[in-house]
XYZ file of C-alpha atoms in Angstrom:
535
model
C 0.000 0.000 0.000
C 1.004 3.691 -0.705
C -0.392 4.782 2.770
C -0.292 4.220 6.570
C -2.597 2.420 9.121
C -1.760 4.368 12.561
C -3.191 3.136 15.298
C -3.965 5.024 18.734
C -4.751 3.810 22.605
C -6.396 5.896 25.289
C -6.164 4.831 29.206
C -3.046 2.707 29.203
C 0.195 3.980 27.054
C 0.829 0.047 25.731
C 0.084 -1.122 21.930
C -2.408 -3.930 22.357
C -2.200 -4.891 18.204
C -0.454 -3.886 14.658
C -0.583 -4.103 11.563
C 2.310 -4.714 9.082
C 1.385 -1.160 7.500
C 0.407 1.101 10.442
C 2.160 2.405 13.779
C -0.101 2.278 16.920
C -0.292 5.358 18.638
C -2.068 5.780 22.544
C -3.909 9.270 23.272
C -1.412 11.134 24.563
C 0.363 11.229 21.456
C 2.844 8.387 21.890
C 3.628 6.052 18.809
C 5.201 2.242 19.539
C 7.182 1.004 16.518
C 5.543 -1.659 14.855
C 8.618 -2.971 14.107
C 10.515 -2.746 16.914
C 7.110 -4.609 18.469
C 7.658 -7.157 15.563
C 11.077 -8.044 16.515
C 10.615 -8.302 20.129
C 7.700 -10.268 19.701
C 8.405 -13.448 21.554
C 8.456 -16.700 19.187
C 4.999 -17.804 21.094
C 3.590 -13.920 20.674
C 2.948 -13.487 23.826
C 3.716 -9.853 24.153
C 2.576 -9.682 28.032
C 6.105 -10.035 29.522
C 7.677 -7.306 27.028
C 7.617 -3.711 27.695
C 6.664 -2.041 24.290
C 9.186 1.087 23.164
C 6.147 4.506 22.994
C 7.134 7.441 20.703
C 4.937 10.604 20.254
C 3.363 11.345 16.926
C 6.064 13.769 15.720
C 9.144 11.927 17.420
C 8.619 9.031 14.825
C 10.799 9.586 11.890
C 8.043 9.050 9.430
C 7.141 11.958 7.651
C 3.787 9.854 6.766
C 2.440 9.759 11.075
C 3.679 13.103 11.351
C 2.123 14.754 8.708
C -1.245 12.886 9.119
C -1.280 12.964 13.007
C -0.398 16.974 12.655
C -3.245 17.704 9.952
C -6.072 15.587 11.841
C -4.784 17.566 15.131
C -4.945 20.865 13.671
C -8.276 19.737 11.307
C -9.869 18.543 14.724
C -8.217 21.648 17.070
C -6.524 19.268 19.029
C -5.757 15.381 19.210
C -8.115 14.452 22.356
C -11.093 15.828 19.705
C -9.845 13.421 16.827
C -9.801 10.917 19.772
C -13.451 11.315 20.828
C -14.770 12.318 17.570
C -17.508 9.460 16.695
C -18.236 9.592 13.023
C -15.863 8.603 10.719
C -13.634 11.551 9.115
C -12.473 11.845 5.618
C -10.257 14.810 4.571
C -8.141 15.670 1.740
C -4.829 17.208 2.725
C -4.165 18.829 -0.413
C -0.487 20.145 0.591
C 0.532 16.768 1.308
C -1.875 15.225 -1.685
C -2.996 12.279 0.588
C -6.075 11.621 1.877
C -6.355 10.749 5.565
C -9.491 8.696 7.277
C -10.061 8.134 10.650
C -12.329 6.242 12.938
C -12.262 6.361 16.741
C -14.119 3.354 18.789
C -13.420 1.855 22.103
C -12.430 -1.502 23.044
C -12.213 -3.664 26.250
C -14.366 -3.744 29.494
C -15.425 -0.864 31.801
C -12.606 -1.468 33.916
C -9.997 -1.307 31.177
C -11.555 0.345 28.122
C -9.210 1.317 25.246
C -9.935 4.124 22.466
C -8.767 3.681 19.617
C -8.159 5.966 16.317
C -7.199 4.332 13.389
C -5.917 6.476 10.551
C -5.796 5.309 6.843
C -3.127 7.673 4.935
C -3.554 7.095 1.462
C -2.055 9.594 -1.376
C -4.208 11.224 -3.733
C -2.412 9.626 -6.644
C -3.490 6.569 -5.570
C -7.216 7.139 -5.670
C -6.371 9.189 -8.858
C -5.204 5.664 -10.734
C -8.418 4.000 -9.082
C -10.372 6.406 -10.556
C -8.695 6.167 -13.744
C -8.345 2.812 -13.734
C -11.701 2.250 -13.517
C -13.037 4.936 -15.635
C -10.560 3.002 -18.304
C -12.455 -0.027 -17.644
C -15.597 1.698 -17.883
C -14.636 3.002 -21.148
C -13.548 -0.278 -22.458
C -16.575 -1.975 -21.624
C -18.732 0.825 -23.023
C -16.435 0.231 -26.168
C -17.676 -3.144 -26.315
C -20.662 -2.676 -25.448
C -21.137 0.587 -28.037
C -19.277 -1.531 -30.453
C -21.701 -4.472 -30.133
C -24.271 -1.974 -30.397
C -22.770 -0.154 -33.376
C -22.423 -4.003 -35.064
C -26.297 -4.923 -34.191
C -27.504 -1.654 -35.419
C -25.462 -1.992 -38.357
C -26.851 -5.222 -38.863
C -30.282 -4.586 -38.449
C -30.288 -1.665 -40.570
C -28.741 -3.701 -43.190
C -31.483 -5.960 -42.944
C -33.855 -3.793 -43.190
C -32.763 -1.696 -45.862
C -32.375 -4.844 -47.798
C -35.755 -5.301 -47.207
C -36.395 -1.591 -48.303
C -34.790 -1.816 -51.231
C -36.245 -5.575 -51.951
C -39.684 -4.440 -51.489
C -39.178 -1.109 -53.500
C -38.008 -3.098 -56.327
C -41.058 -5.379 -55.977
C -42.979 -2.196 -55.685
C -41.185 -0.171 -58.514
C -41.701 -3.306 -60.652
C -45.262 -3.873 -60.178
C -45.559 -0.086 -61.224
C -43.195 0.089 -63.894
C -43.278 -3.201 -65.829
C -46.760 -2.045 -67.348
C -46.078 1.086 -67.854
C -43.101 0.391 -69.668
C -45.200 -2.233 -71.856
C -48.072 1.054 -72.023
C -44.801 3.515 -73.492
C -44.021 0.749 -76.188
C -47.320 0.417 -77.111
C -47.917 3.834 -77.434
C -45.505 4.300 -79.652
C -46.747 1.760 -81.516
C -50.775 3.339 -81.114
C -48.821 7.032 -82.084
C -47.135 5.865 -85.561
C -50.769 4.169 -85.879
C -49.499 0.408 -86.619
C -52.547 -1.416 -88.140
C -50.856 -4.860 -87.240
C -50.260 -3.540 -83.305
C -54.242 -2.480 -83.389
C -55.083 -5.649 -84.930
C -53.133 -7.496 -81.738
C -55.137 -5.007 -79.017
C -58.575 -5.667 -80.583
C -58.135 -9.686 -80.700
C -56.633 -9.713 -77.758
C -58.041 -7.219 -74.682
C -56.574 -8.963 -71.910
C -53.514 -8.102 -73.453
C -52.382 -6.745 -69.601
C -54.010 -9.294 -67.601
C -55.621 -6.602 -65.387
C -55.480 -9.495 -62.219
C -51.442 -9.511 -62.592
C -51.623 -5.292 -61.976
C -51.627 -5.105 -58.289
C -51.434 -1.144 -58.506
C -55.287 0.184 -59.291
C -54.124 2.876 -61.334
C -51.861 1.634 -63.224
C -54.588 -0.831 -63.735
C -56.889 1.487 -64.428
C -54.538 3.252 -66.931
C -53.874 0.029 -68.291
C -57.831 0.004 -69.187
C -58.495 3.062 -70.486
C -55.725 2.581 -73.116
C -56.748 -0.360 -74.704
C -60.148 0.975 -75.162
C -58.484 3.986 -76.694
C -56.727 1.579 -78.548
C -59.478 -0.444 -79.136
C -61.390 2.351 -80.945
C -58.695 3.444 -83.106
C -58.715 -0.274 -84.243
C -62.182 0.162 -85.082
C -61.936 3.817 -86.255
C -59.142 2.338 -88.489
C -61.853 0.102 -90.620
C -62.925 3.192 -91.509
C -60.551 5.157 -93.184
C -57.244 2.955 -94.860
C -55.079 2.861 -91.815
C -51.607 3.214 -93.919
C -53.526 6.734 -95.420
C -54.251 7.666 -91.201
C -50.702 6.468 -90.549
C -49.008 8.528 -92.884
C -51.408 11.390 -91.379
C -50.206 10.915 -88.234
C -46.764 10.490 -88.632
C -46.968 13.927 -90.169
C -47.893 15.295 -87.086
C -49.829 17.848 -88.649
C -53.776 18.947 -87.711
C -56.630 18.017 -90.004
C -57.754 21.177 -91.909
C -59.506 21.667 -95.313
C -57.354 22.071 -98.350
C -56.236 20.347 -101.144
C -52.557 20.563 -102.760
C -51.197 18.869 -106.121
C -50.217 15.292 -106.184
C -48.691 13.059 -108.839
C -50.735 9.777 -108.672
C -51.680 6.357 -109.637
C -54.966 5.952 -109.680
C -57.104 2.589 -109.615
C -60.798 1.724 -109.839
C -62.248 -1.835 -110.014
C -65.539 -2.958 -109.877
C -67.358 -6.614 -110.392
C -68.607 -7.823 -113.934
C -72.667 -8.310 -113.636
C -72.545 -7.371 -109.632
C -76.185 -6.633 -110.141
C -77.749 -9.265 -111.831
C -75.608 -11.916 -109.351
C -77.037 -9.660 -106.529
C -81.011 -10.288 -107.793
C -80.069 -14.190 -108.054
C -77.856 -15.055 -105.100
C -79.381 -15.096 -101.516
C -77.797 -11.948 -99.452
C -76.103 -13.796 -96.803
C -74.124 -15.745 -99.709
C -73.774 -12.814 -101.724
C -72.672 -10.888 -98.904
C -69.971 -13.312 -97.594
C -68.748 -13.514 -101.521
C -68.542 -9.649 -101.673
C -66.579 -9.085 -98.099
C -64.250 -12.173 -99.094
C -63.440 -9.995 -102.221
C -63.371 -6.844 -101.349
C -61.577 -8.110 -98.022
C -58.247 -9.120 -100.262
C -58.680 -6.763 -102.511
C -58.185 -4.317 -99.993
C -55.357 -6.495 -98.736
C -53.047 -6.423 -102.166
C -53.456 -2.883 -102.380
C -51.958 -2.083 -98.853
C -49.480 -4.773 -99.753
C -48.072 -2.998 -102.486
C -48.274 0.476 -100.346
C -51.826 1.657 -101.683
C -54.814 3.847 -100.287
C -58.065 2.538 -100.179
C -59.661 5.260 -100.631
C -63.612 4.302 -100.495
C -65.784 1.435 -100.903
C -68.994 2.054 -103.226
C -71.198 -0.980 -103.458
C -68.638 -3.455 -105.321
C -66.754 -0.661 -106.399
C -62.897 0.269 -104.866
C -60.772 3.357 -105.782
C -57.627 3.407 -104.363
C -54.540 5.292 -105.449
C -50.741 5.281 -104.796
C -48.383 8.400 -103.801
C -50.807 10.416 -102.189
C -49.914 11.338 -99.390
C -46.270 11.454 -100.922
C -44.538 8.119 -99.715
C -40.853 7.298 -100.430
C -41.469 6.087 -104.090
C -39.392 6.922 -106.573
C -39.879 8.017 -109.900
C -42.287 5.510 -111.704
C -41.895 3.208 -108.682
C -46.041 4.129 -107.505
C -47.363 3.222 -111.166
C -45.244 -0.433 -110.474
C -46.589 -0.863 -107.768
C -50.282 -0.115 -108.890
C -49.770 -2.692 -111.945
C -48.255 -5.365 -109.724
C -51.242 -5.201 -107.456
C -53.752 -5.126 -110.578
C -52.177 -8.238 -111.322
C -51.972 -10.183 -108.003
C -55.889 -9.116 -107.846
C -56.597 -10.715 -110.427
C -54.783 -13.866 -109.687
C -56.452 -13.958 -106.404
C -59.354 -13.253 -107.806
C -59.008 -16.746 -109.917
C -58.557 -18.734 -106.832
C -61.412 -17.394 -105.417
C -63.444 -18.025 -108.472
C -62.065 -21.758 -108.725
C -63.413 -22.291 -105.088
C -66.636 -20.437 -105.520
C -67.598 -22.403 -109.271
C -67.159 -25.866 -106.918
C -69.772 -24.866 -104.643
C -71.888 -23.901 -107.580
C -71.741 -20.261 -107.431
C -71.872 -17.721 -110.394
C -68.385 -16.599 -111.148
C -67.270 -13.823 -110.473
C -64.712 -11.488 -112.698
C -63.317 -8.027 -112.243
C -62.785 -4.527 -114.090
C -59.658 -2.282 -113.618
C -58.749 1.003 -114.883
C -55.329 2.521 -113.690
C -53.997 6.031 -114.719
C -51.067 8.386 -113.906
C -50.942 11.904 -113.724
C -52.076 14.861 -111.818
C -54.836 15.567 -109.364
C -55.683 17.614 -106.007
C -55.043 15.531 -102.929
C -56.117 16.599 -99.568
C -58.958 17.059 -97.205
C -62.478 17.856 -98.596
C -65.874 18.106 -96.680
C -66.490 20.513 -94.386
C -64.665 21.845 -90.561
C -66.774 19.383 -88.656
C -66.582 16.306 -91.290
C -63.982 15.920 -94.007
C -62.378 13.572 -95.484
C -59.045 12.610 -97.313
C -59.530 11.617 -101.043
C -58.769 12.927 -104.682
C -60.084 15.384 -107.103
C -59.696 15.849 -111.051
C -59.564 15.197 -114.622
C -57.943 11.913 -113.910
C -59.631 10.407 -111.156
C -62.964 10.459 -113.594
C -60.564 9.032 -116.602
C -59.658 5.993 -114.680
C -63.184 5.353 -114.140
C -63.750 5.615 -117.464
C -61.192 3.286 -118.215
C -62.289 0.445 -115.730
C -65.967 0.701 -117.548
C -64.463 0.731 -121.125
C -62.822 -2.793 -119.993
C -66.578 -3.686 -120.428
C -66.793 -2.743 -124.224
C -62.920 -4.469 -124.820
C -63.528 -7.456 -122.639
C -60.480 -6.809 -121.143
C -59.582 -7.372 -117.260
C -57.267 -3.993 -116.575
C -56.715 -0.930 -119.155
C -54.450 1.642 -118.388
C -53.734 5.093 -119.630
C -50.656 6.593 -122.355
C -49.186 7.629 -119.084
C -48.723 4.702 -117.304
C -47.367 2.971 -119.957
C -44.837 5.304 -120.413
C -43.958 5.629 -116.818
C -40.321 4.811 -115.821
C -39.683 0.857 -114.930
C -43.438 -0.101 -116.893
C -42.103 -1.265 -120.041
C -39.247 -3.097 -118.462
C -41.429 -5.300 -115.859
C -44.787 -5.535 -117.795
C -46.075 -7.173 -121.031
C -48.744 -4.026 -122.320
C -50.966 -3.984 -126.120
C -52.209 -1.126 -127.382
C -56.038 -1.210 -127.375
C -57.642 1.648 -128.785
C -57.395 5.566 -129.066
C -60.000 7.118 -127.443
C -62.087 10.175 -126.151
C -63.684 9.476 -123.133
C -67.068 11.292 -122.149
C -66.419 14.551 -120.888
C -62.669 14.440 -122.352
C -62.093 16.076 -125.457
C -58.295 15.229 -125.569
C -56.976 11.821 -126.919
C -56.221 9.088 -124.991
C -54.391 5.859 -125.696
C -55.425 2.527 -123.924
C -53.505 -0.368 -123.453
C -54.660 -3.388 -121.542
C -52.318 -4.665 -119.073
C -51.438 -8.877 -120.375
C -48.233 -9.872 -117.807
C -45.765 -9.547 -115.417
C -42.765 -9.825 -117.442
C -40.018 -12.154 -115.777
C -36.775 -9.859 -113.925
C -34.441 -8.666 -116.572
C -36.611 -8.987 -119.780
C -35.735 -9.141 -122.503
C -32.258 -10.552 -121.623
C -33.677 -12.694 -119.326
C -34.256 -16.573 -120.092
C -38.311 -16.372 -120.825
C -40.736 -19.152 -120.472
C -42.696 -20.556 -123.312
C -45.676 -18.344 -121.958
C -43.336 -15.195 -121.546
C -42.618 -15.871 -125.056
C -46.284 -15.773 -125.752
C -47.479 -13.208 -124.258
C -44.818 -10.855 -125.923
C -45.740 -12.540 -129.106
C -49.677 -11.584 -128.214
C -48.867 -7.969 -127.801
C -46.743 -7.542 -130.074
C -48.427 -8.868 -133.062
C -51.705 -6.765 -132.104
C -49.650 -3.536 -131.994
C -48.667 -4.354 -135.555
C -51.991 -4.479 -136.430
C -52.942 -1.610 -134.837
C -50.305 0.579 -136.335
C -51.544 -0.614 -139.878
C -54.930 0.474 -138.747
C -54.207 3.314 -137.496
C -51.864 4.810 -140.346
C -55.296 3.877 -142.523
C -53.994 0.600 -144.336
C -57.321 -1.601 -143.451
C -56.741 -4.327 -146.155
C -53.431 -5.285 -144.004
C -54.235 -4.431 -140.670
C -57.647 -7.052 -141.460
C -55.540 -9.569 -142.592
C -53.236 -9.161 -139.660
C -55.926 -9.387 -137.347
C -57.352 -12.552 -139.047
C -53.747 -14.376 -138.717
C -53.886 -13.047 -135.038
C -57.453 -14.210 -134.160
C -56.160 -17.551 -135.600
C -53.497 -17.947 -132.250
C -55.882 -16.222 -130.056
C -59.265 -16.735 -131.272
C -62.205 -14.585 -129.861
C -60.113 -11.572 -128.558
C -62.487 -9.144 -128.235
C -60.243 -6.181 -129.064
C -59.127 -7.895 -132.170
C -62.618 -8.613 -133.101
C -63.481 -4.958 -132.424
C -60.653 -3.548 -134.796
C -61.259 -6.097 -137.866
C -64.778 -5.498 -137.705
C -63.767 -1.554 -138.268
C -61.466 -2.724 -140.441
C -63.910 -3.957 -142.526
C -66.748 -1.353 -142.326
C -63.141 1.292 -143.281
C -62.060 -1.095 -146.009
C -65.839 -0.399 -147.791
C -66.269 3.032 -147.547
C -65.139 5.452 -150.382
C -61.862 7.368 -149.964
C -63.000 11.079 -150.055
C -65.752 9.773 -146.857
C -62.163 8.567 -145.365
C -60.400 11.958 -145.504
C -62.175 12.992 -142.442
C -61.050 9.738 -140.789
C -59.115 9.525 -137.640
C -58.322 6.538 -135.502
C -60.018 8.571 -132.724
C -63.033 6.682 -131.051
C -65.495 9.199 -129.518
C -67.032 7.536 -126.327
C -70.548 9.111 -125.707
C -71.150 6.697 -122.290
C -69.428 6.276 -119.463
């Protein structure tokens, strides 16, 4: 220890005990030696025999009694006070930086009772590395402790913002993966893709509103394939590729009408009415939606308009609104659709003749040129569609097929149109003026589909043919037509021999003939020109 234990007697001047680390001391101020007690201690330790050596408080030599005994005496105001003080005293002697405690009690009988002060000295230091000592400790188990705490909060907010993050996903996904599906569609519904429509009208559960657990986005979900939905249906009305190209323009619907260079097409069914007045509707009607269904089809194929159904009747037209075709490449197209209609149309005739229907054949007229595109109608109720000379000529055209018994006739224009010549077999028919034309126009009828790279090409027998067919008929027409009748007849008989009952060859021989009999000065006056007076 860093202090001293001092004990002190009353009554008698004789130490009755020791300790290794103190000094007793009696009342009066005397001090025995503990160890000069210790060494005369007798080897039983019976100390009654021995005389024990007394020293006063400041006769000691240790600075540690003196010190201690002199502050408690002068703390107290004298030593008898310390001796009969009967609480226990703490002080600090802060000069000497120890603190001193002392308890007085009394010991022994009546007769022979003892008081007794024991002093504790202990320096200041030595509390000082208690304290610190255990305020170390204290701080290393409140290290632990906050670093346990600092590890279990870690963990637990690791858990939990796992979980966060886990059920924000979940969350964010049940939100997002349908409206992400909505934004592609949307793009599809804004560049108006008939196919996409065609997909949201067979299919409305398309979202599977039960697999949306957000309401709104459910409910968003709804509303847009009803919107899309009724642009599906909307679309039946009006050629979707025509409203596409609208929209993609981005432009608002407003009257006016600008110049367009067309193709222009108009079919209609041979003898529509009198199979109508013999066929029962329901039968007529599925006939007529069959045809007009892939009809429709082939045009849009080939980057057509419909433009309007009337009765049997279609008009369609290419280039309008301008499309990426290039020069000529909108008059191909037209012909290679007039032909893959009428192909169709032979399949569909084959299957209709087995059940023992009528069949069923088809007019064309197709010309190229100028006319006013645009809206037309009025601000609430318009409509996009053509206007001029030769929308009415290629009507004209598809009813003359009538009078030539011909399948497509086509206009001087689209026979001269970049690419024709080179992909399609063409004779010229006739040169006419239709009703409400006075200019000329030449008609050819529209034979083949030449093969890729004619005439270089390797043809087929009918290739051959067909070339042959046209161009032995425009031999004869050029003889008629320069006014030699004898040898444009007897060219038409030799051609009527390979192709018997051609009903423009029949047509021109017959003229020929009527020509060949008439006098010359009646045939000054005559030109190849055919007025038509119907149309």
């Amino acid at each position: 220890m860093h202090g001293r234990m001092i004990a002190s007697s009353s009554g008698i001047h004789q130490v009755i005990g020791y300790t290794d680390d103190g000094r007793p001391v009696d009342s009066q101020g005397h001090a025995a030696d503990g160890r000069s007690m210790q060494q005369g201690t007798a080897p039983d330790g019976d100390h009654r025999n021995r005389q024990p050596e007394q020293f006063t408080w400041n006769t000691t030599g240790d600075p540690v009694i003196e010190q201690s005994a002199s502050f408690l005496s002068d703390y107290t105001g004298n030593f008898q006070k310390l001796v009969s003080t009967e609480k226990a005293l703490v002080v600090q002697d802060t000069n000497a930086n120890y603190v001193y405690s002392a308890l007085a009690f009394r010991s022994g009988g009546p007769s022979r009772a003892i008081e007794w002060v024991i002093i504790n000295a202990q320096p200041i230091s030595w509390y000082k590395e208690r304290v610190q000592a255990a305020v170390e400790a204290g701080l290393e188990e409140n290290q632990e402790e906050l670093s346990k705490a600092v590890i279990h909060t870690a963990t637990l907010t690791g858990v939990f913002v796992v979980l966060g993050i886990s059920c924000m996903a979940c969350a964010a996904r049940a939100v997002t993966r349908p409206l992400v599906k909505i934004e592609q569609d949307m793009r599809a519904v804004r560049n108006f893709e008939h196919d996409f429509l065609n997909q949201i009208g067979e299919n409305t559960s398309r979202y599977g509103r039960g697999n949306i657990r957000v309401r709104e986005v459910a409910d968003i979900c709804d509303s847009f394939v009803y919107m899309a939905i009724g642009l599906q249906s909307f679309s039946r009305y009006m050629d979707p590729h025509l409203v596409q190209t609208l929209v993609r323009q981005r432009n608002r619907a407003v009257l006016g009408m600008a110049k367009a260079e067309v193709t222009v097409f108009f079919s209609d069914i041979a003898g529509f009415t009198t199979m109508a007045e013999s066929l029962d509707p329901e039968v007529l009607m599925d006939m007529l939606g069959t045809y007009l269904e892939d009809m429709s089809d082939i045009v849009m194929k080939h980057g057509g308009v419909v433009g309007e159904f009337v009765g049997d009747e279609i008009m369609a037209w290419w280039n309008a609104p301008p499309l990426q075709f290039k020069e000529g490449e909108h008059t191909v197209a037209a012909l290679t659709a007039a032909l893959e209609q009428q192909e169709q149309l032979a399949s569909l005739r084959r299957r209709w003749c087995a059940r023992g229907l009528p069949a069923m054949t088809a007019r064309m007229g197709i010309v190229r040129g100028q006319v006013l595109a645009g809206n037309l109608g009025s601000k609430q109720r318009m409509k996009y569609g053509l206007v001029g000379d030769n929308v009415n000529l290629a009507s004209r055209l598809e009813g003359l097929c009538k009078m030539y018994g011909v399948g497509c006739l086509v206009d001087d224009a689209v026979y001269n149109a970049a690419g024709v010549a080179e992909a399609f077999a063409l004779r010229p028919v006739d040169l006419v003026a239709v009703k409400g034309r006075s200019g000329a126009t030449e008609i050819f009828e529209l034979v083949a589909r030449r093969p890729e790279g004619w005439p270089l090409a390797a043809a087929s027998k009918q290739d051959l043919a067909e070339a042959a067919f046209c161009a032995d008929f425009a031999a004869a027409q050029a003889l008629y037509r320069r006014g030699d009748f004898a040898a444009a007849g007897a060219a038409l008989e030799a051609f009527l021999a390979l192709w018997p009952g051609d009903r423009p060859a029949t047509l021109l021989r017959g003229r020929c003939e009527e020509l060949a009999k008439m006098p010359k000065d009646e045939l000054e006056a005559w030109t190849p020109l055919v007025q038509m007076t119907e149309k």
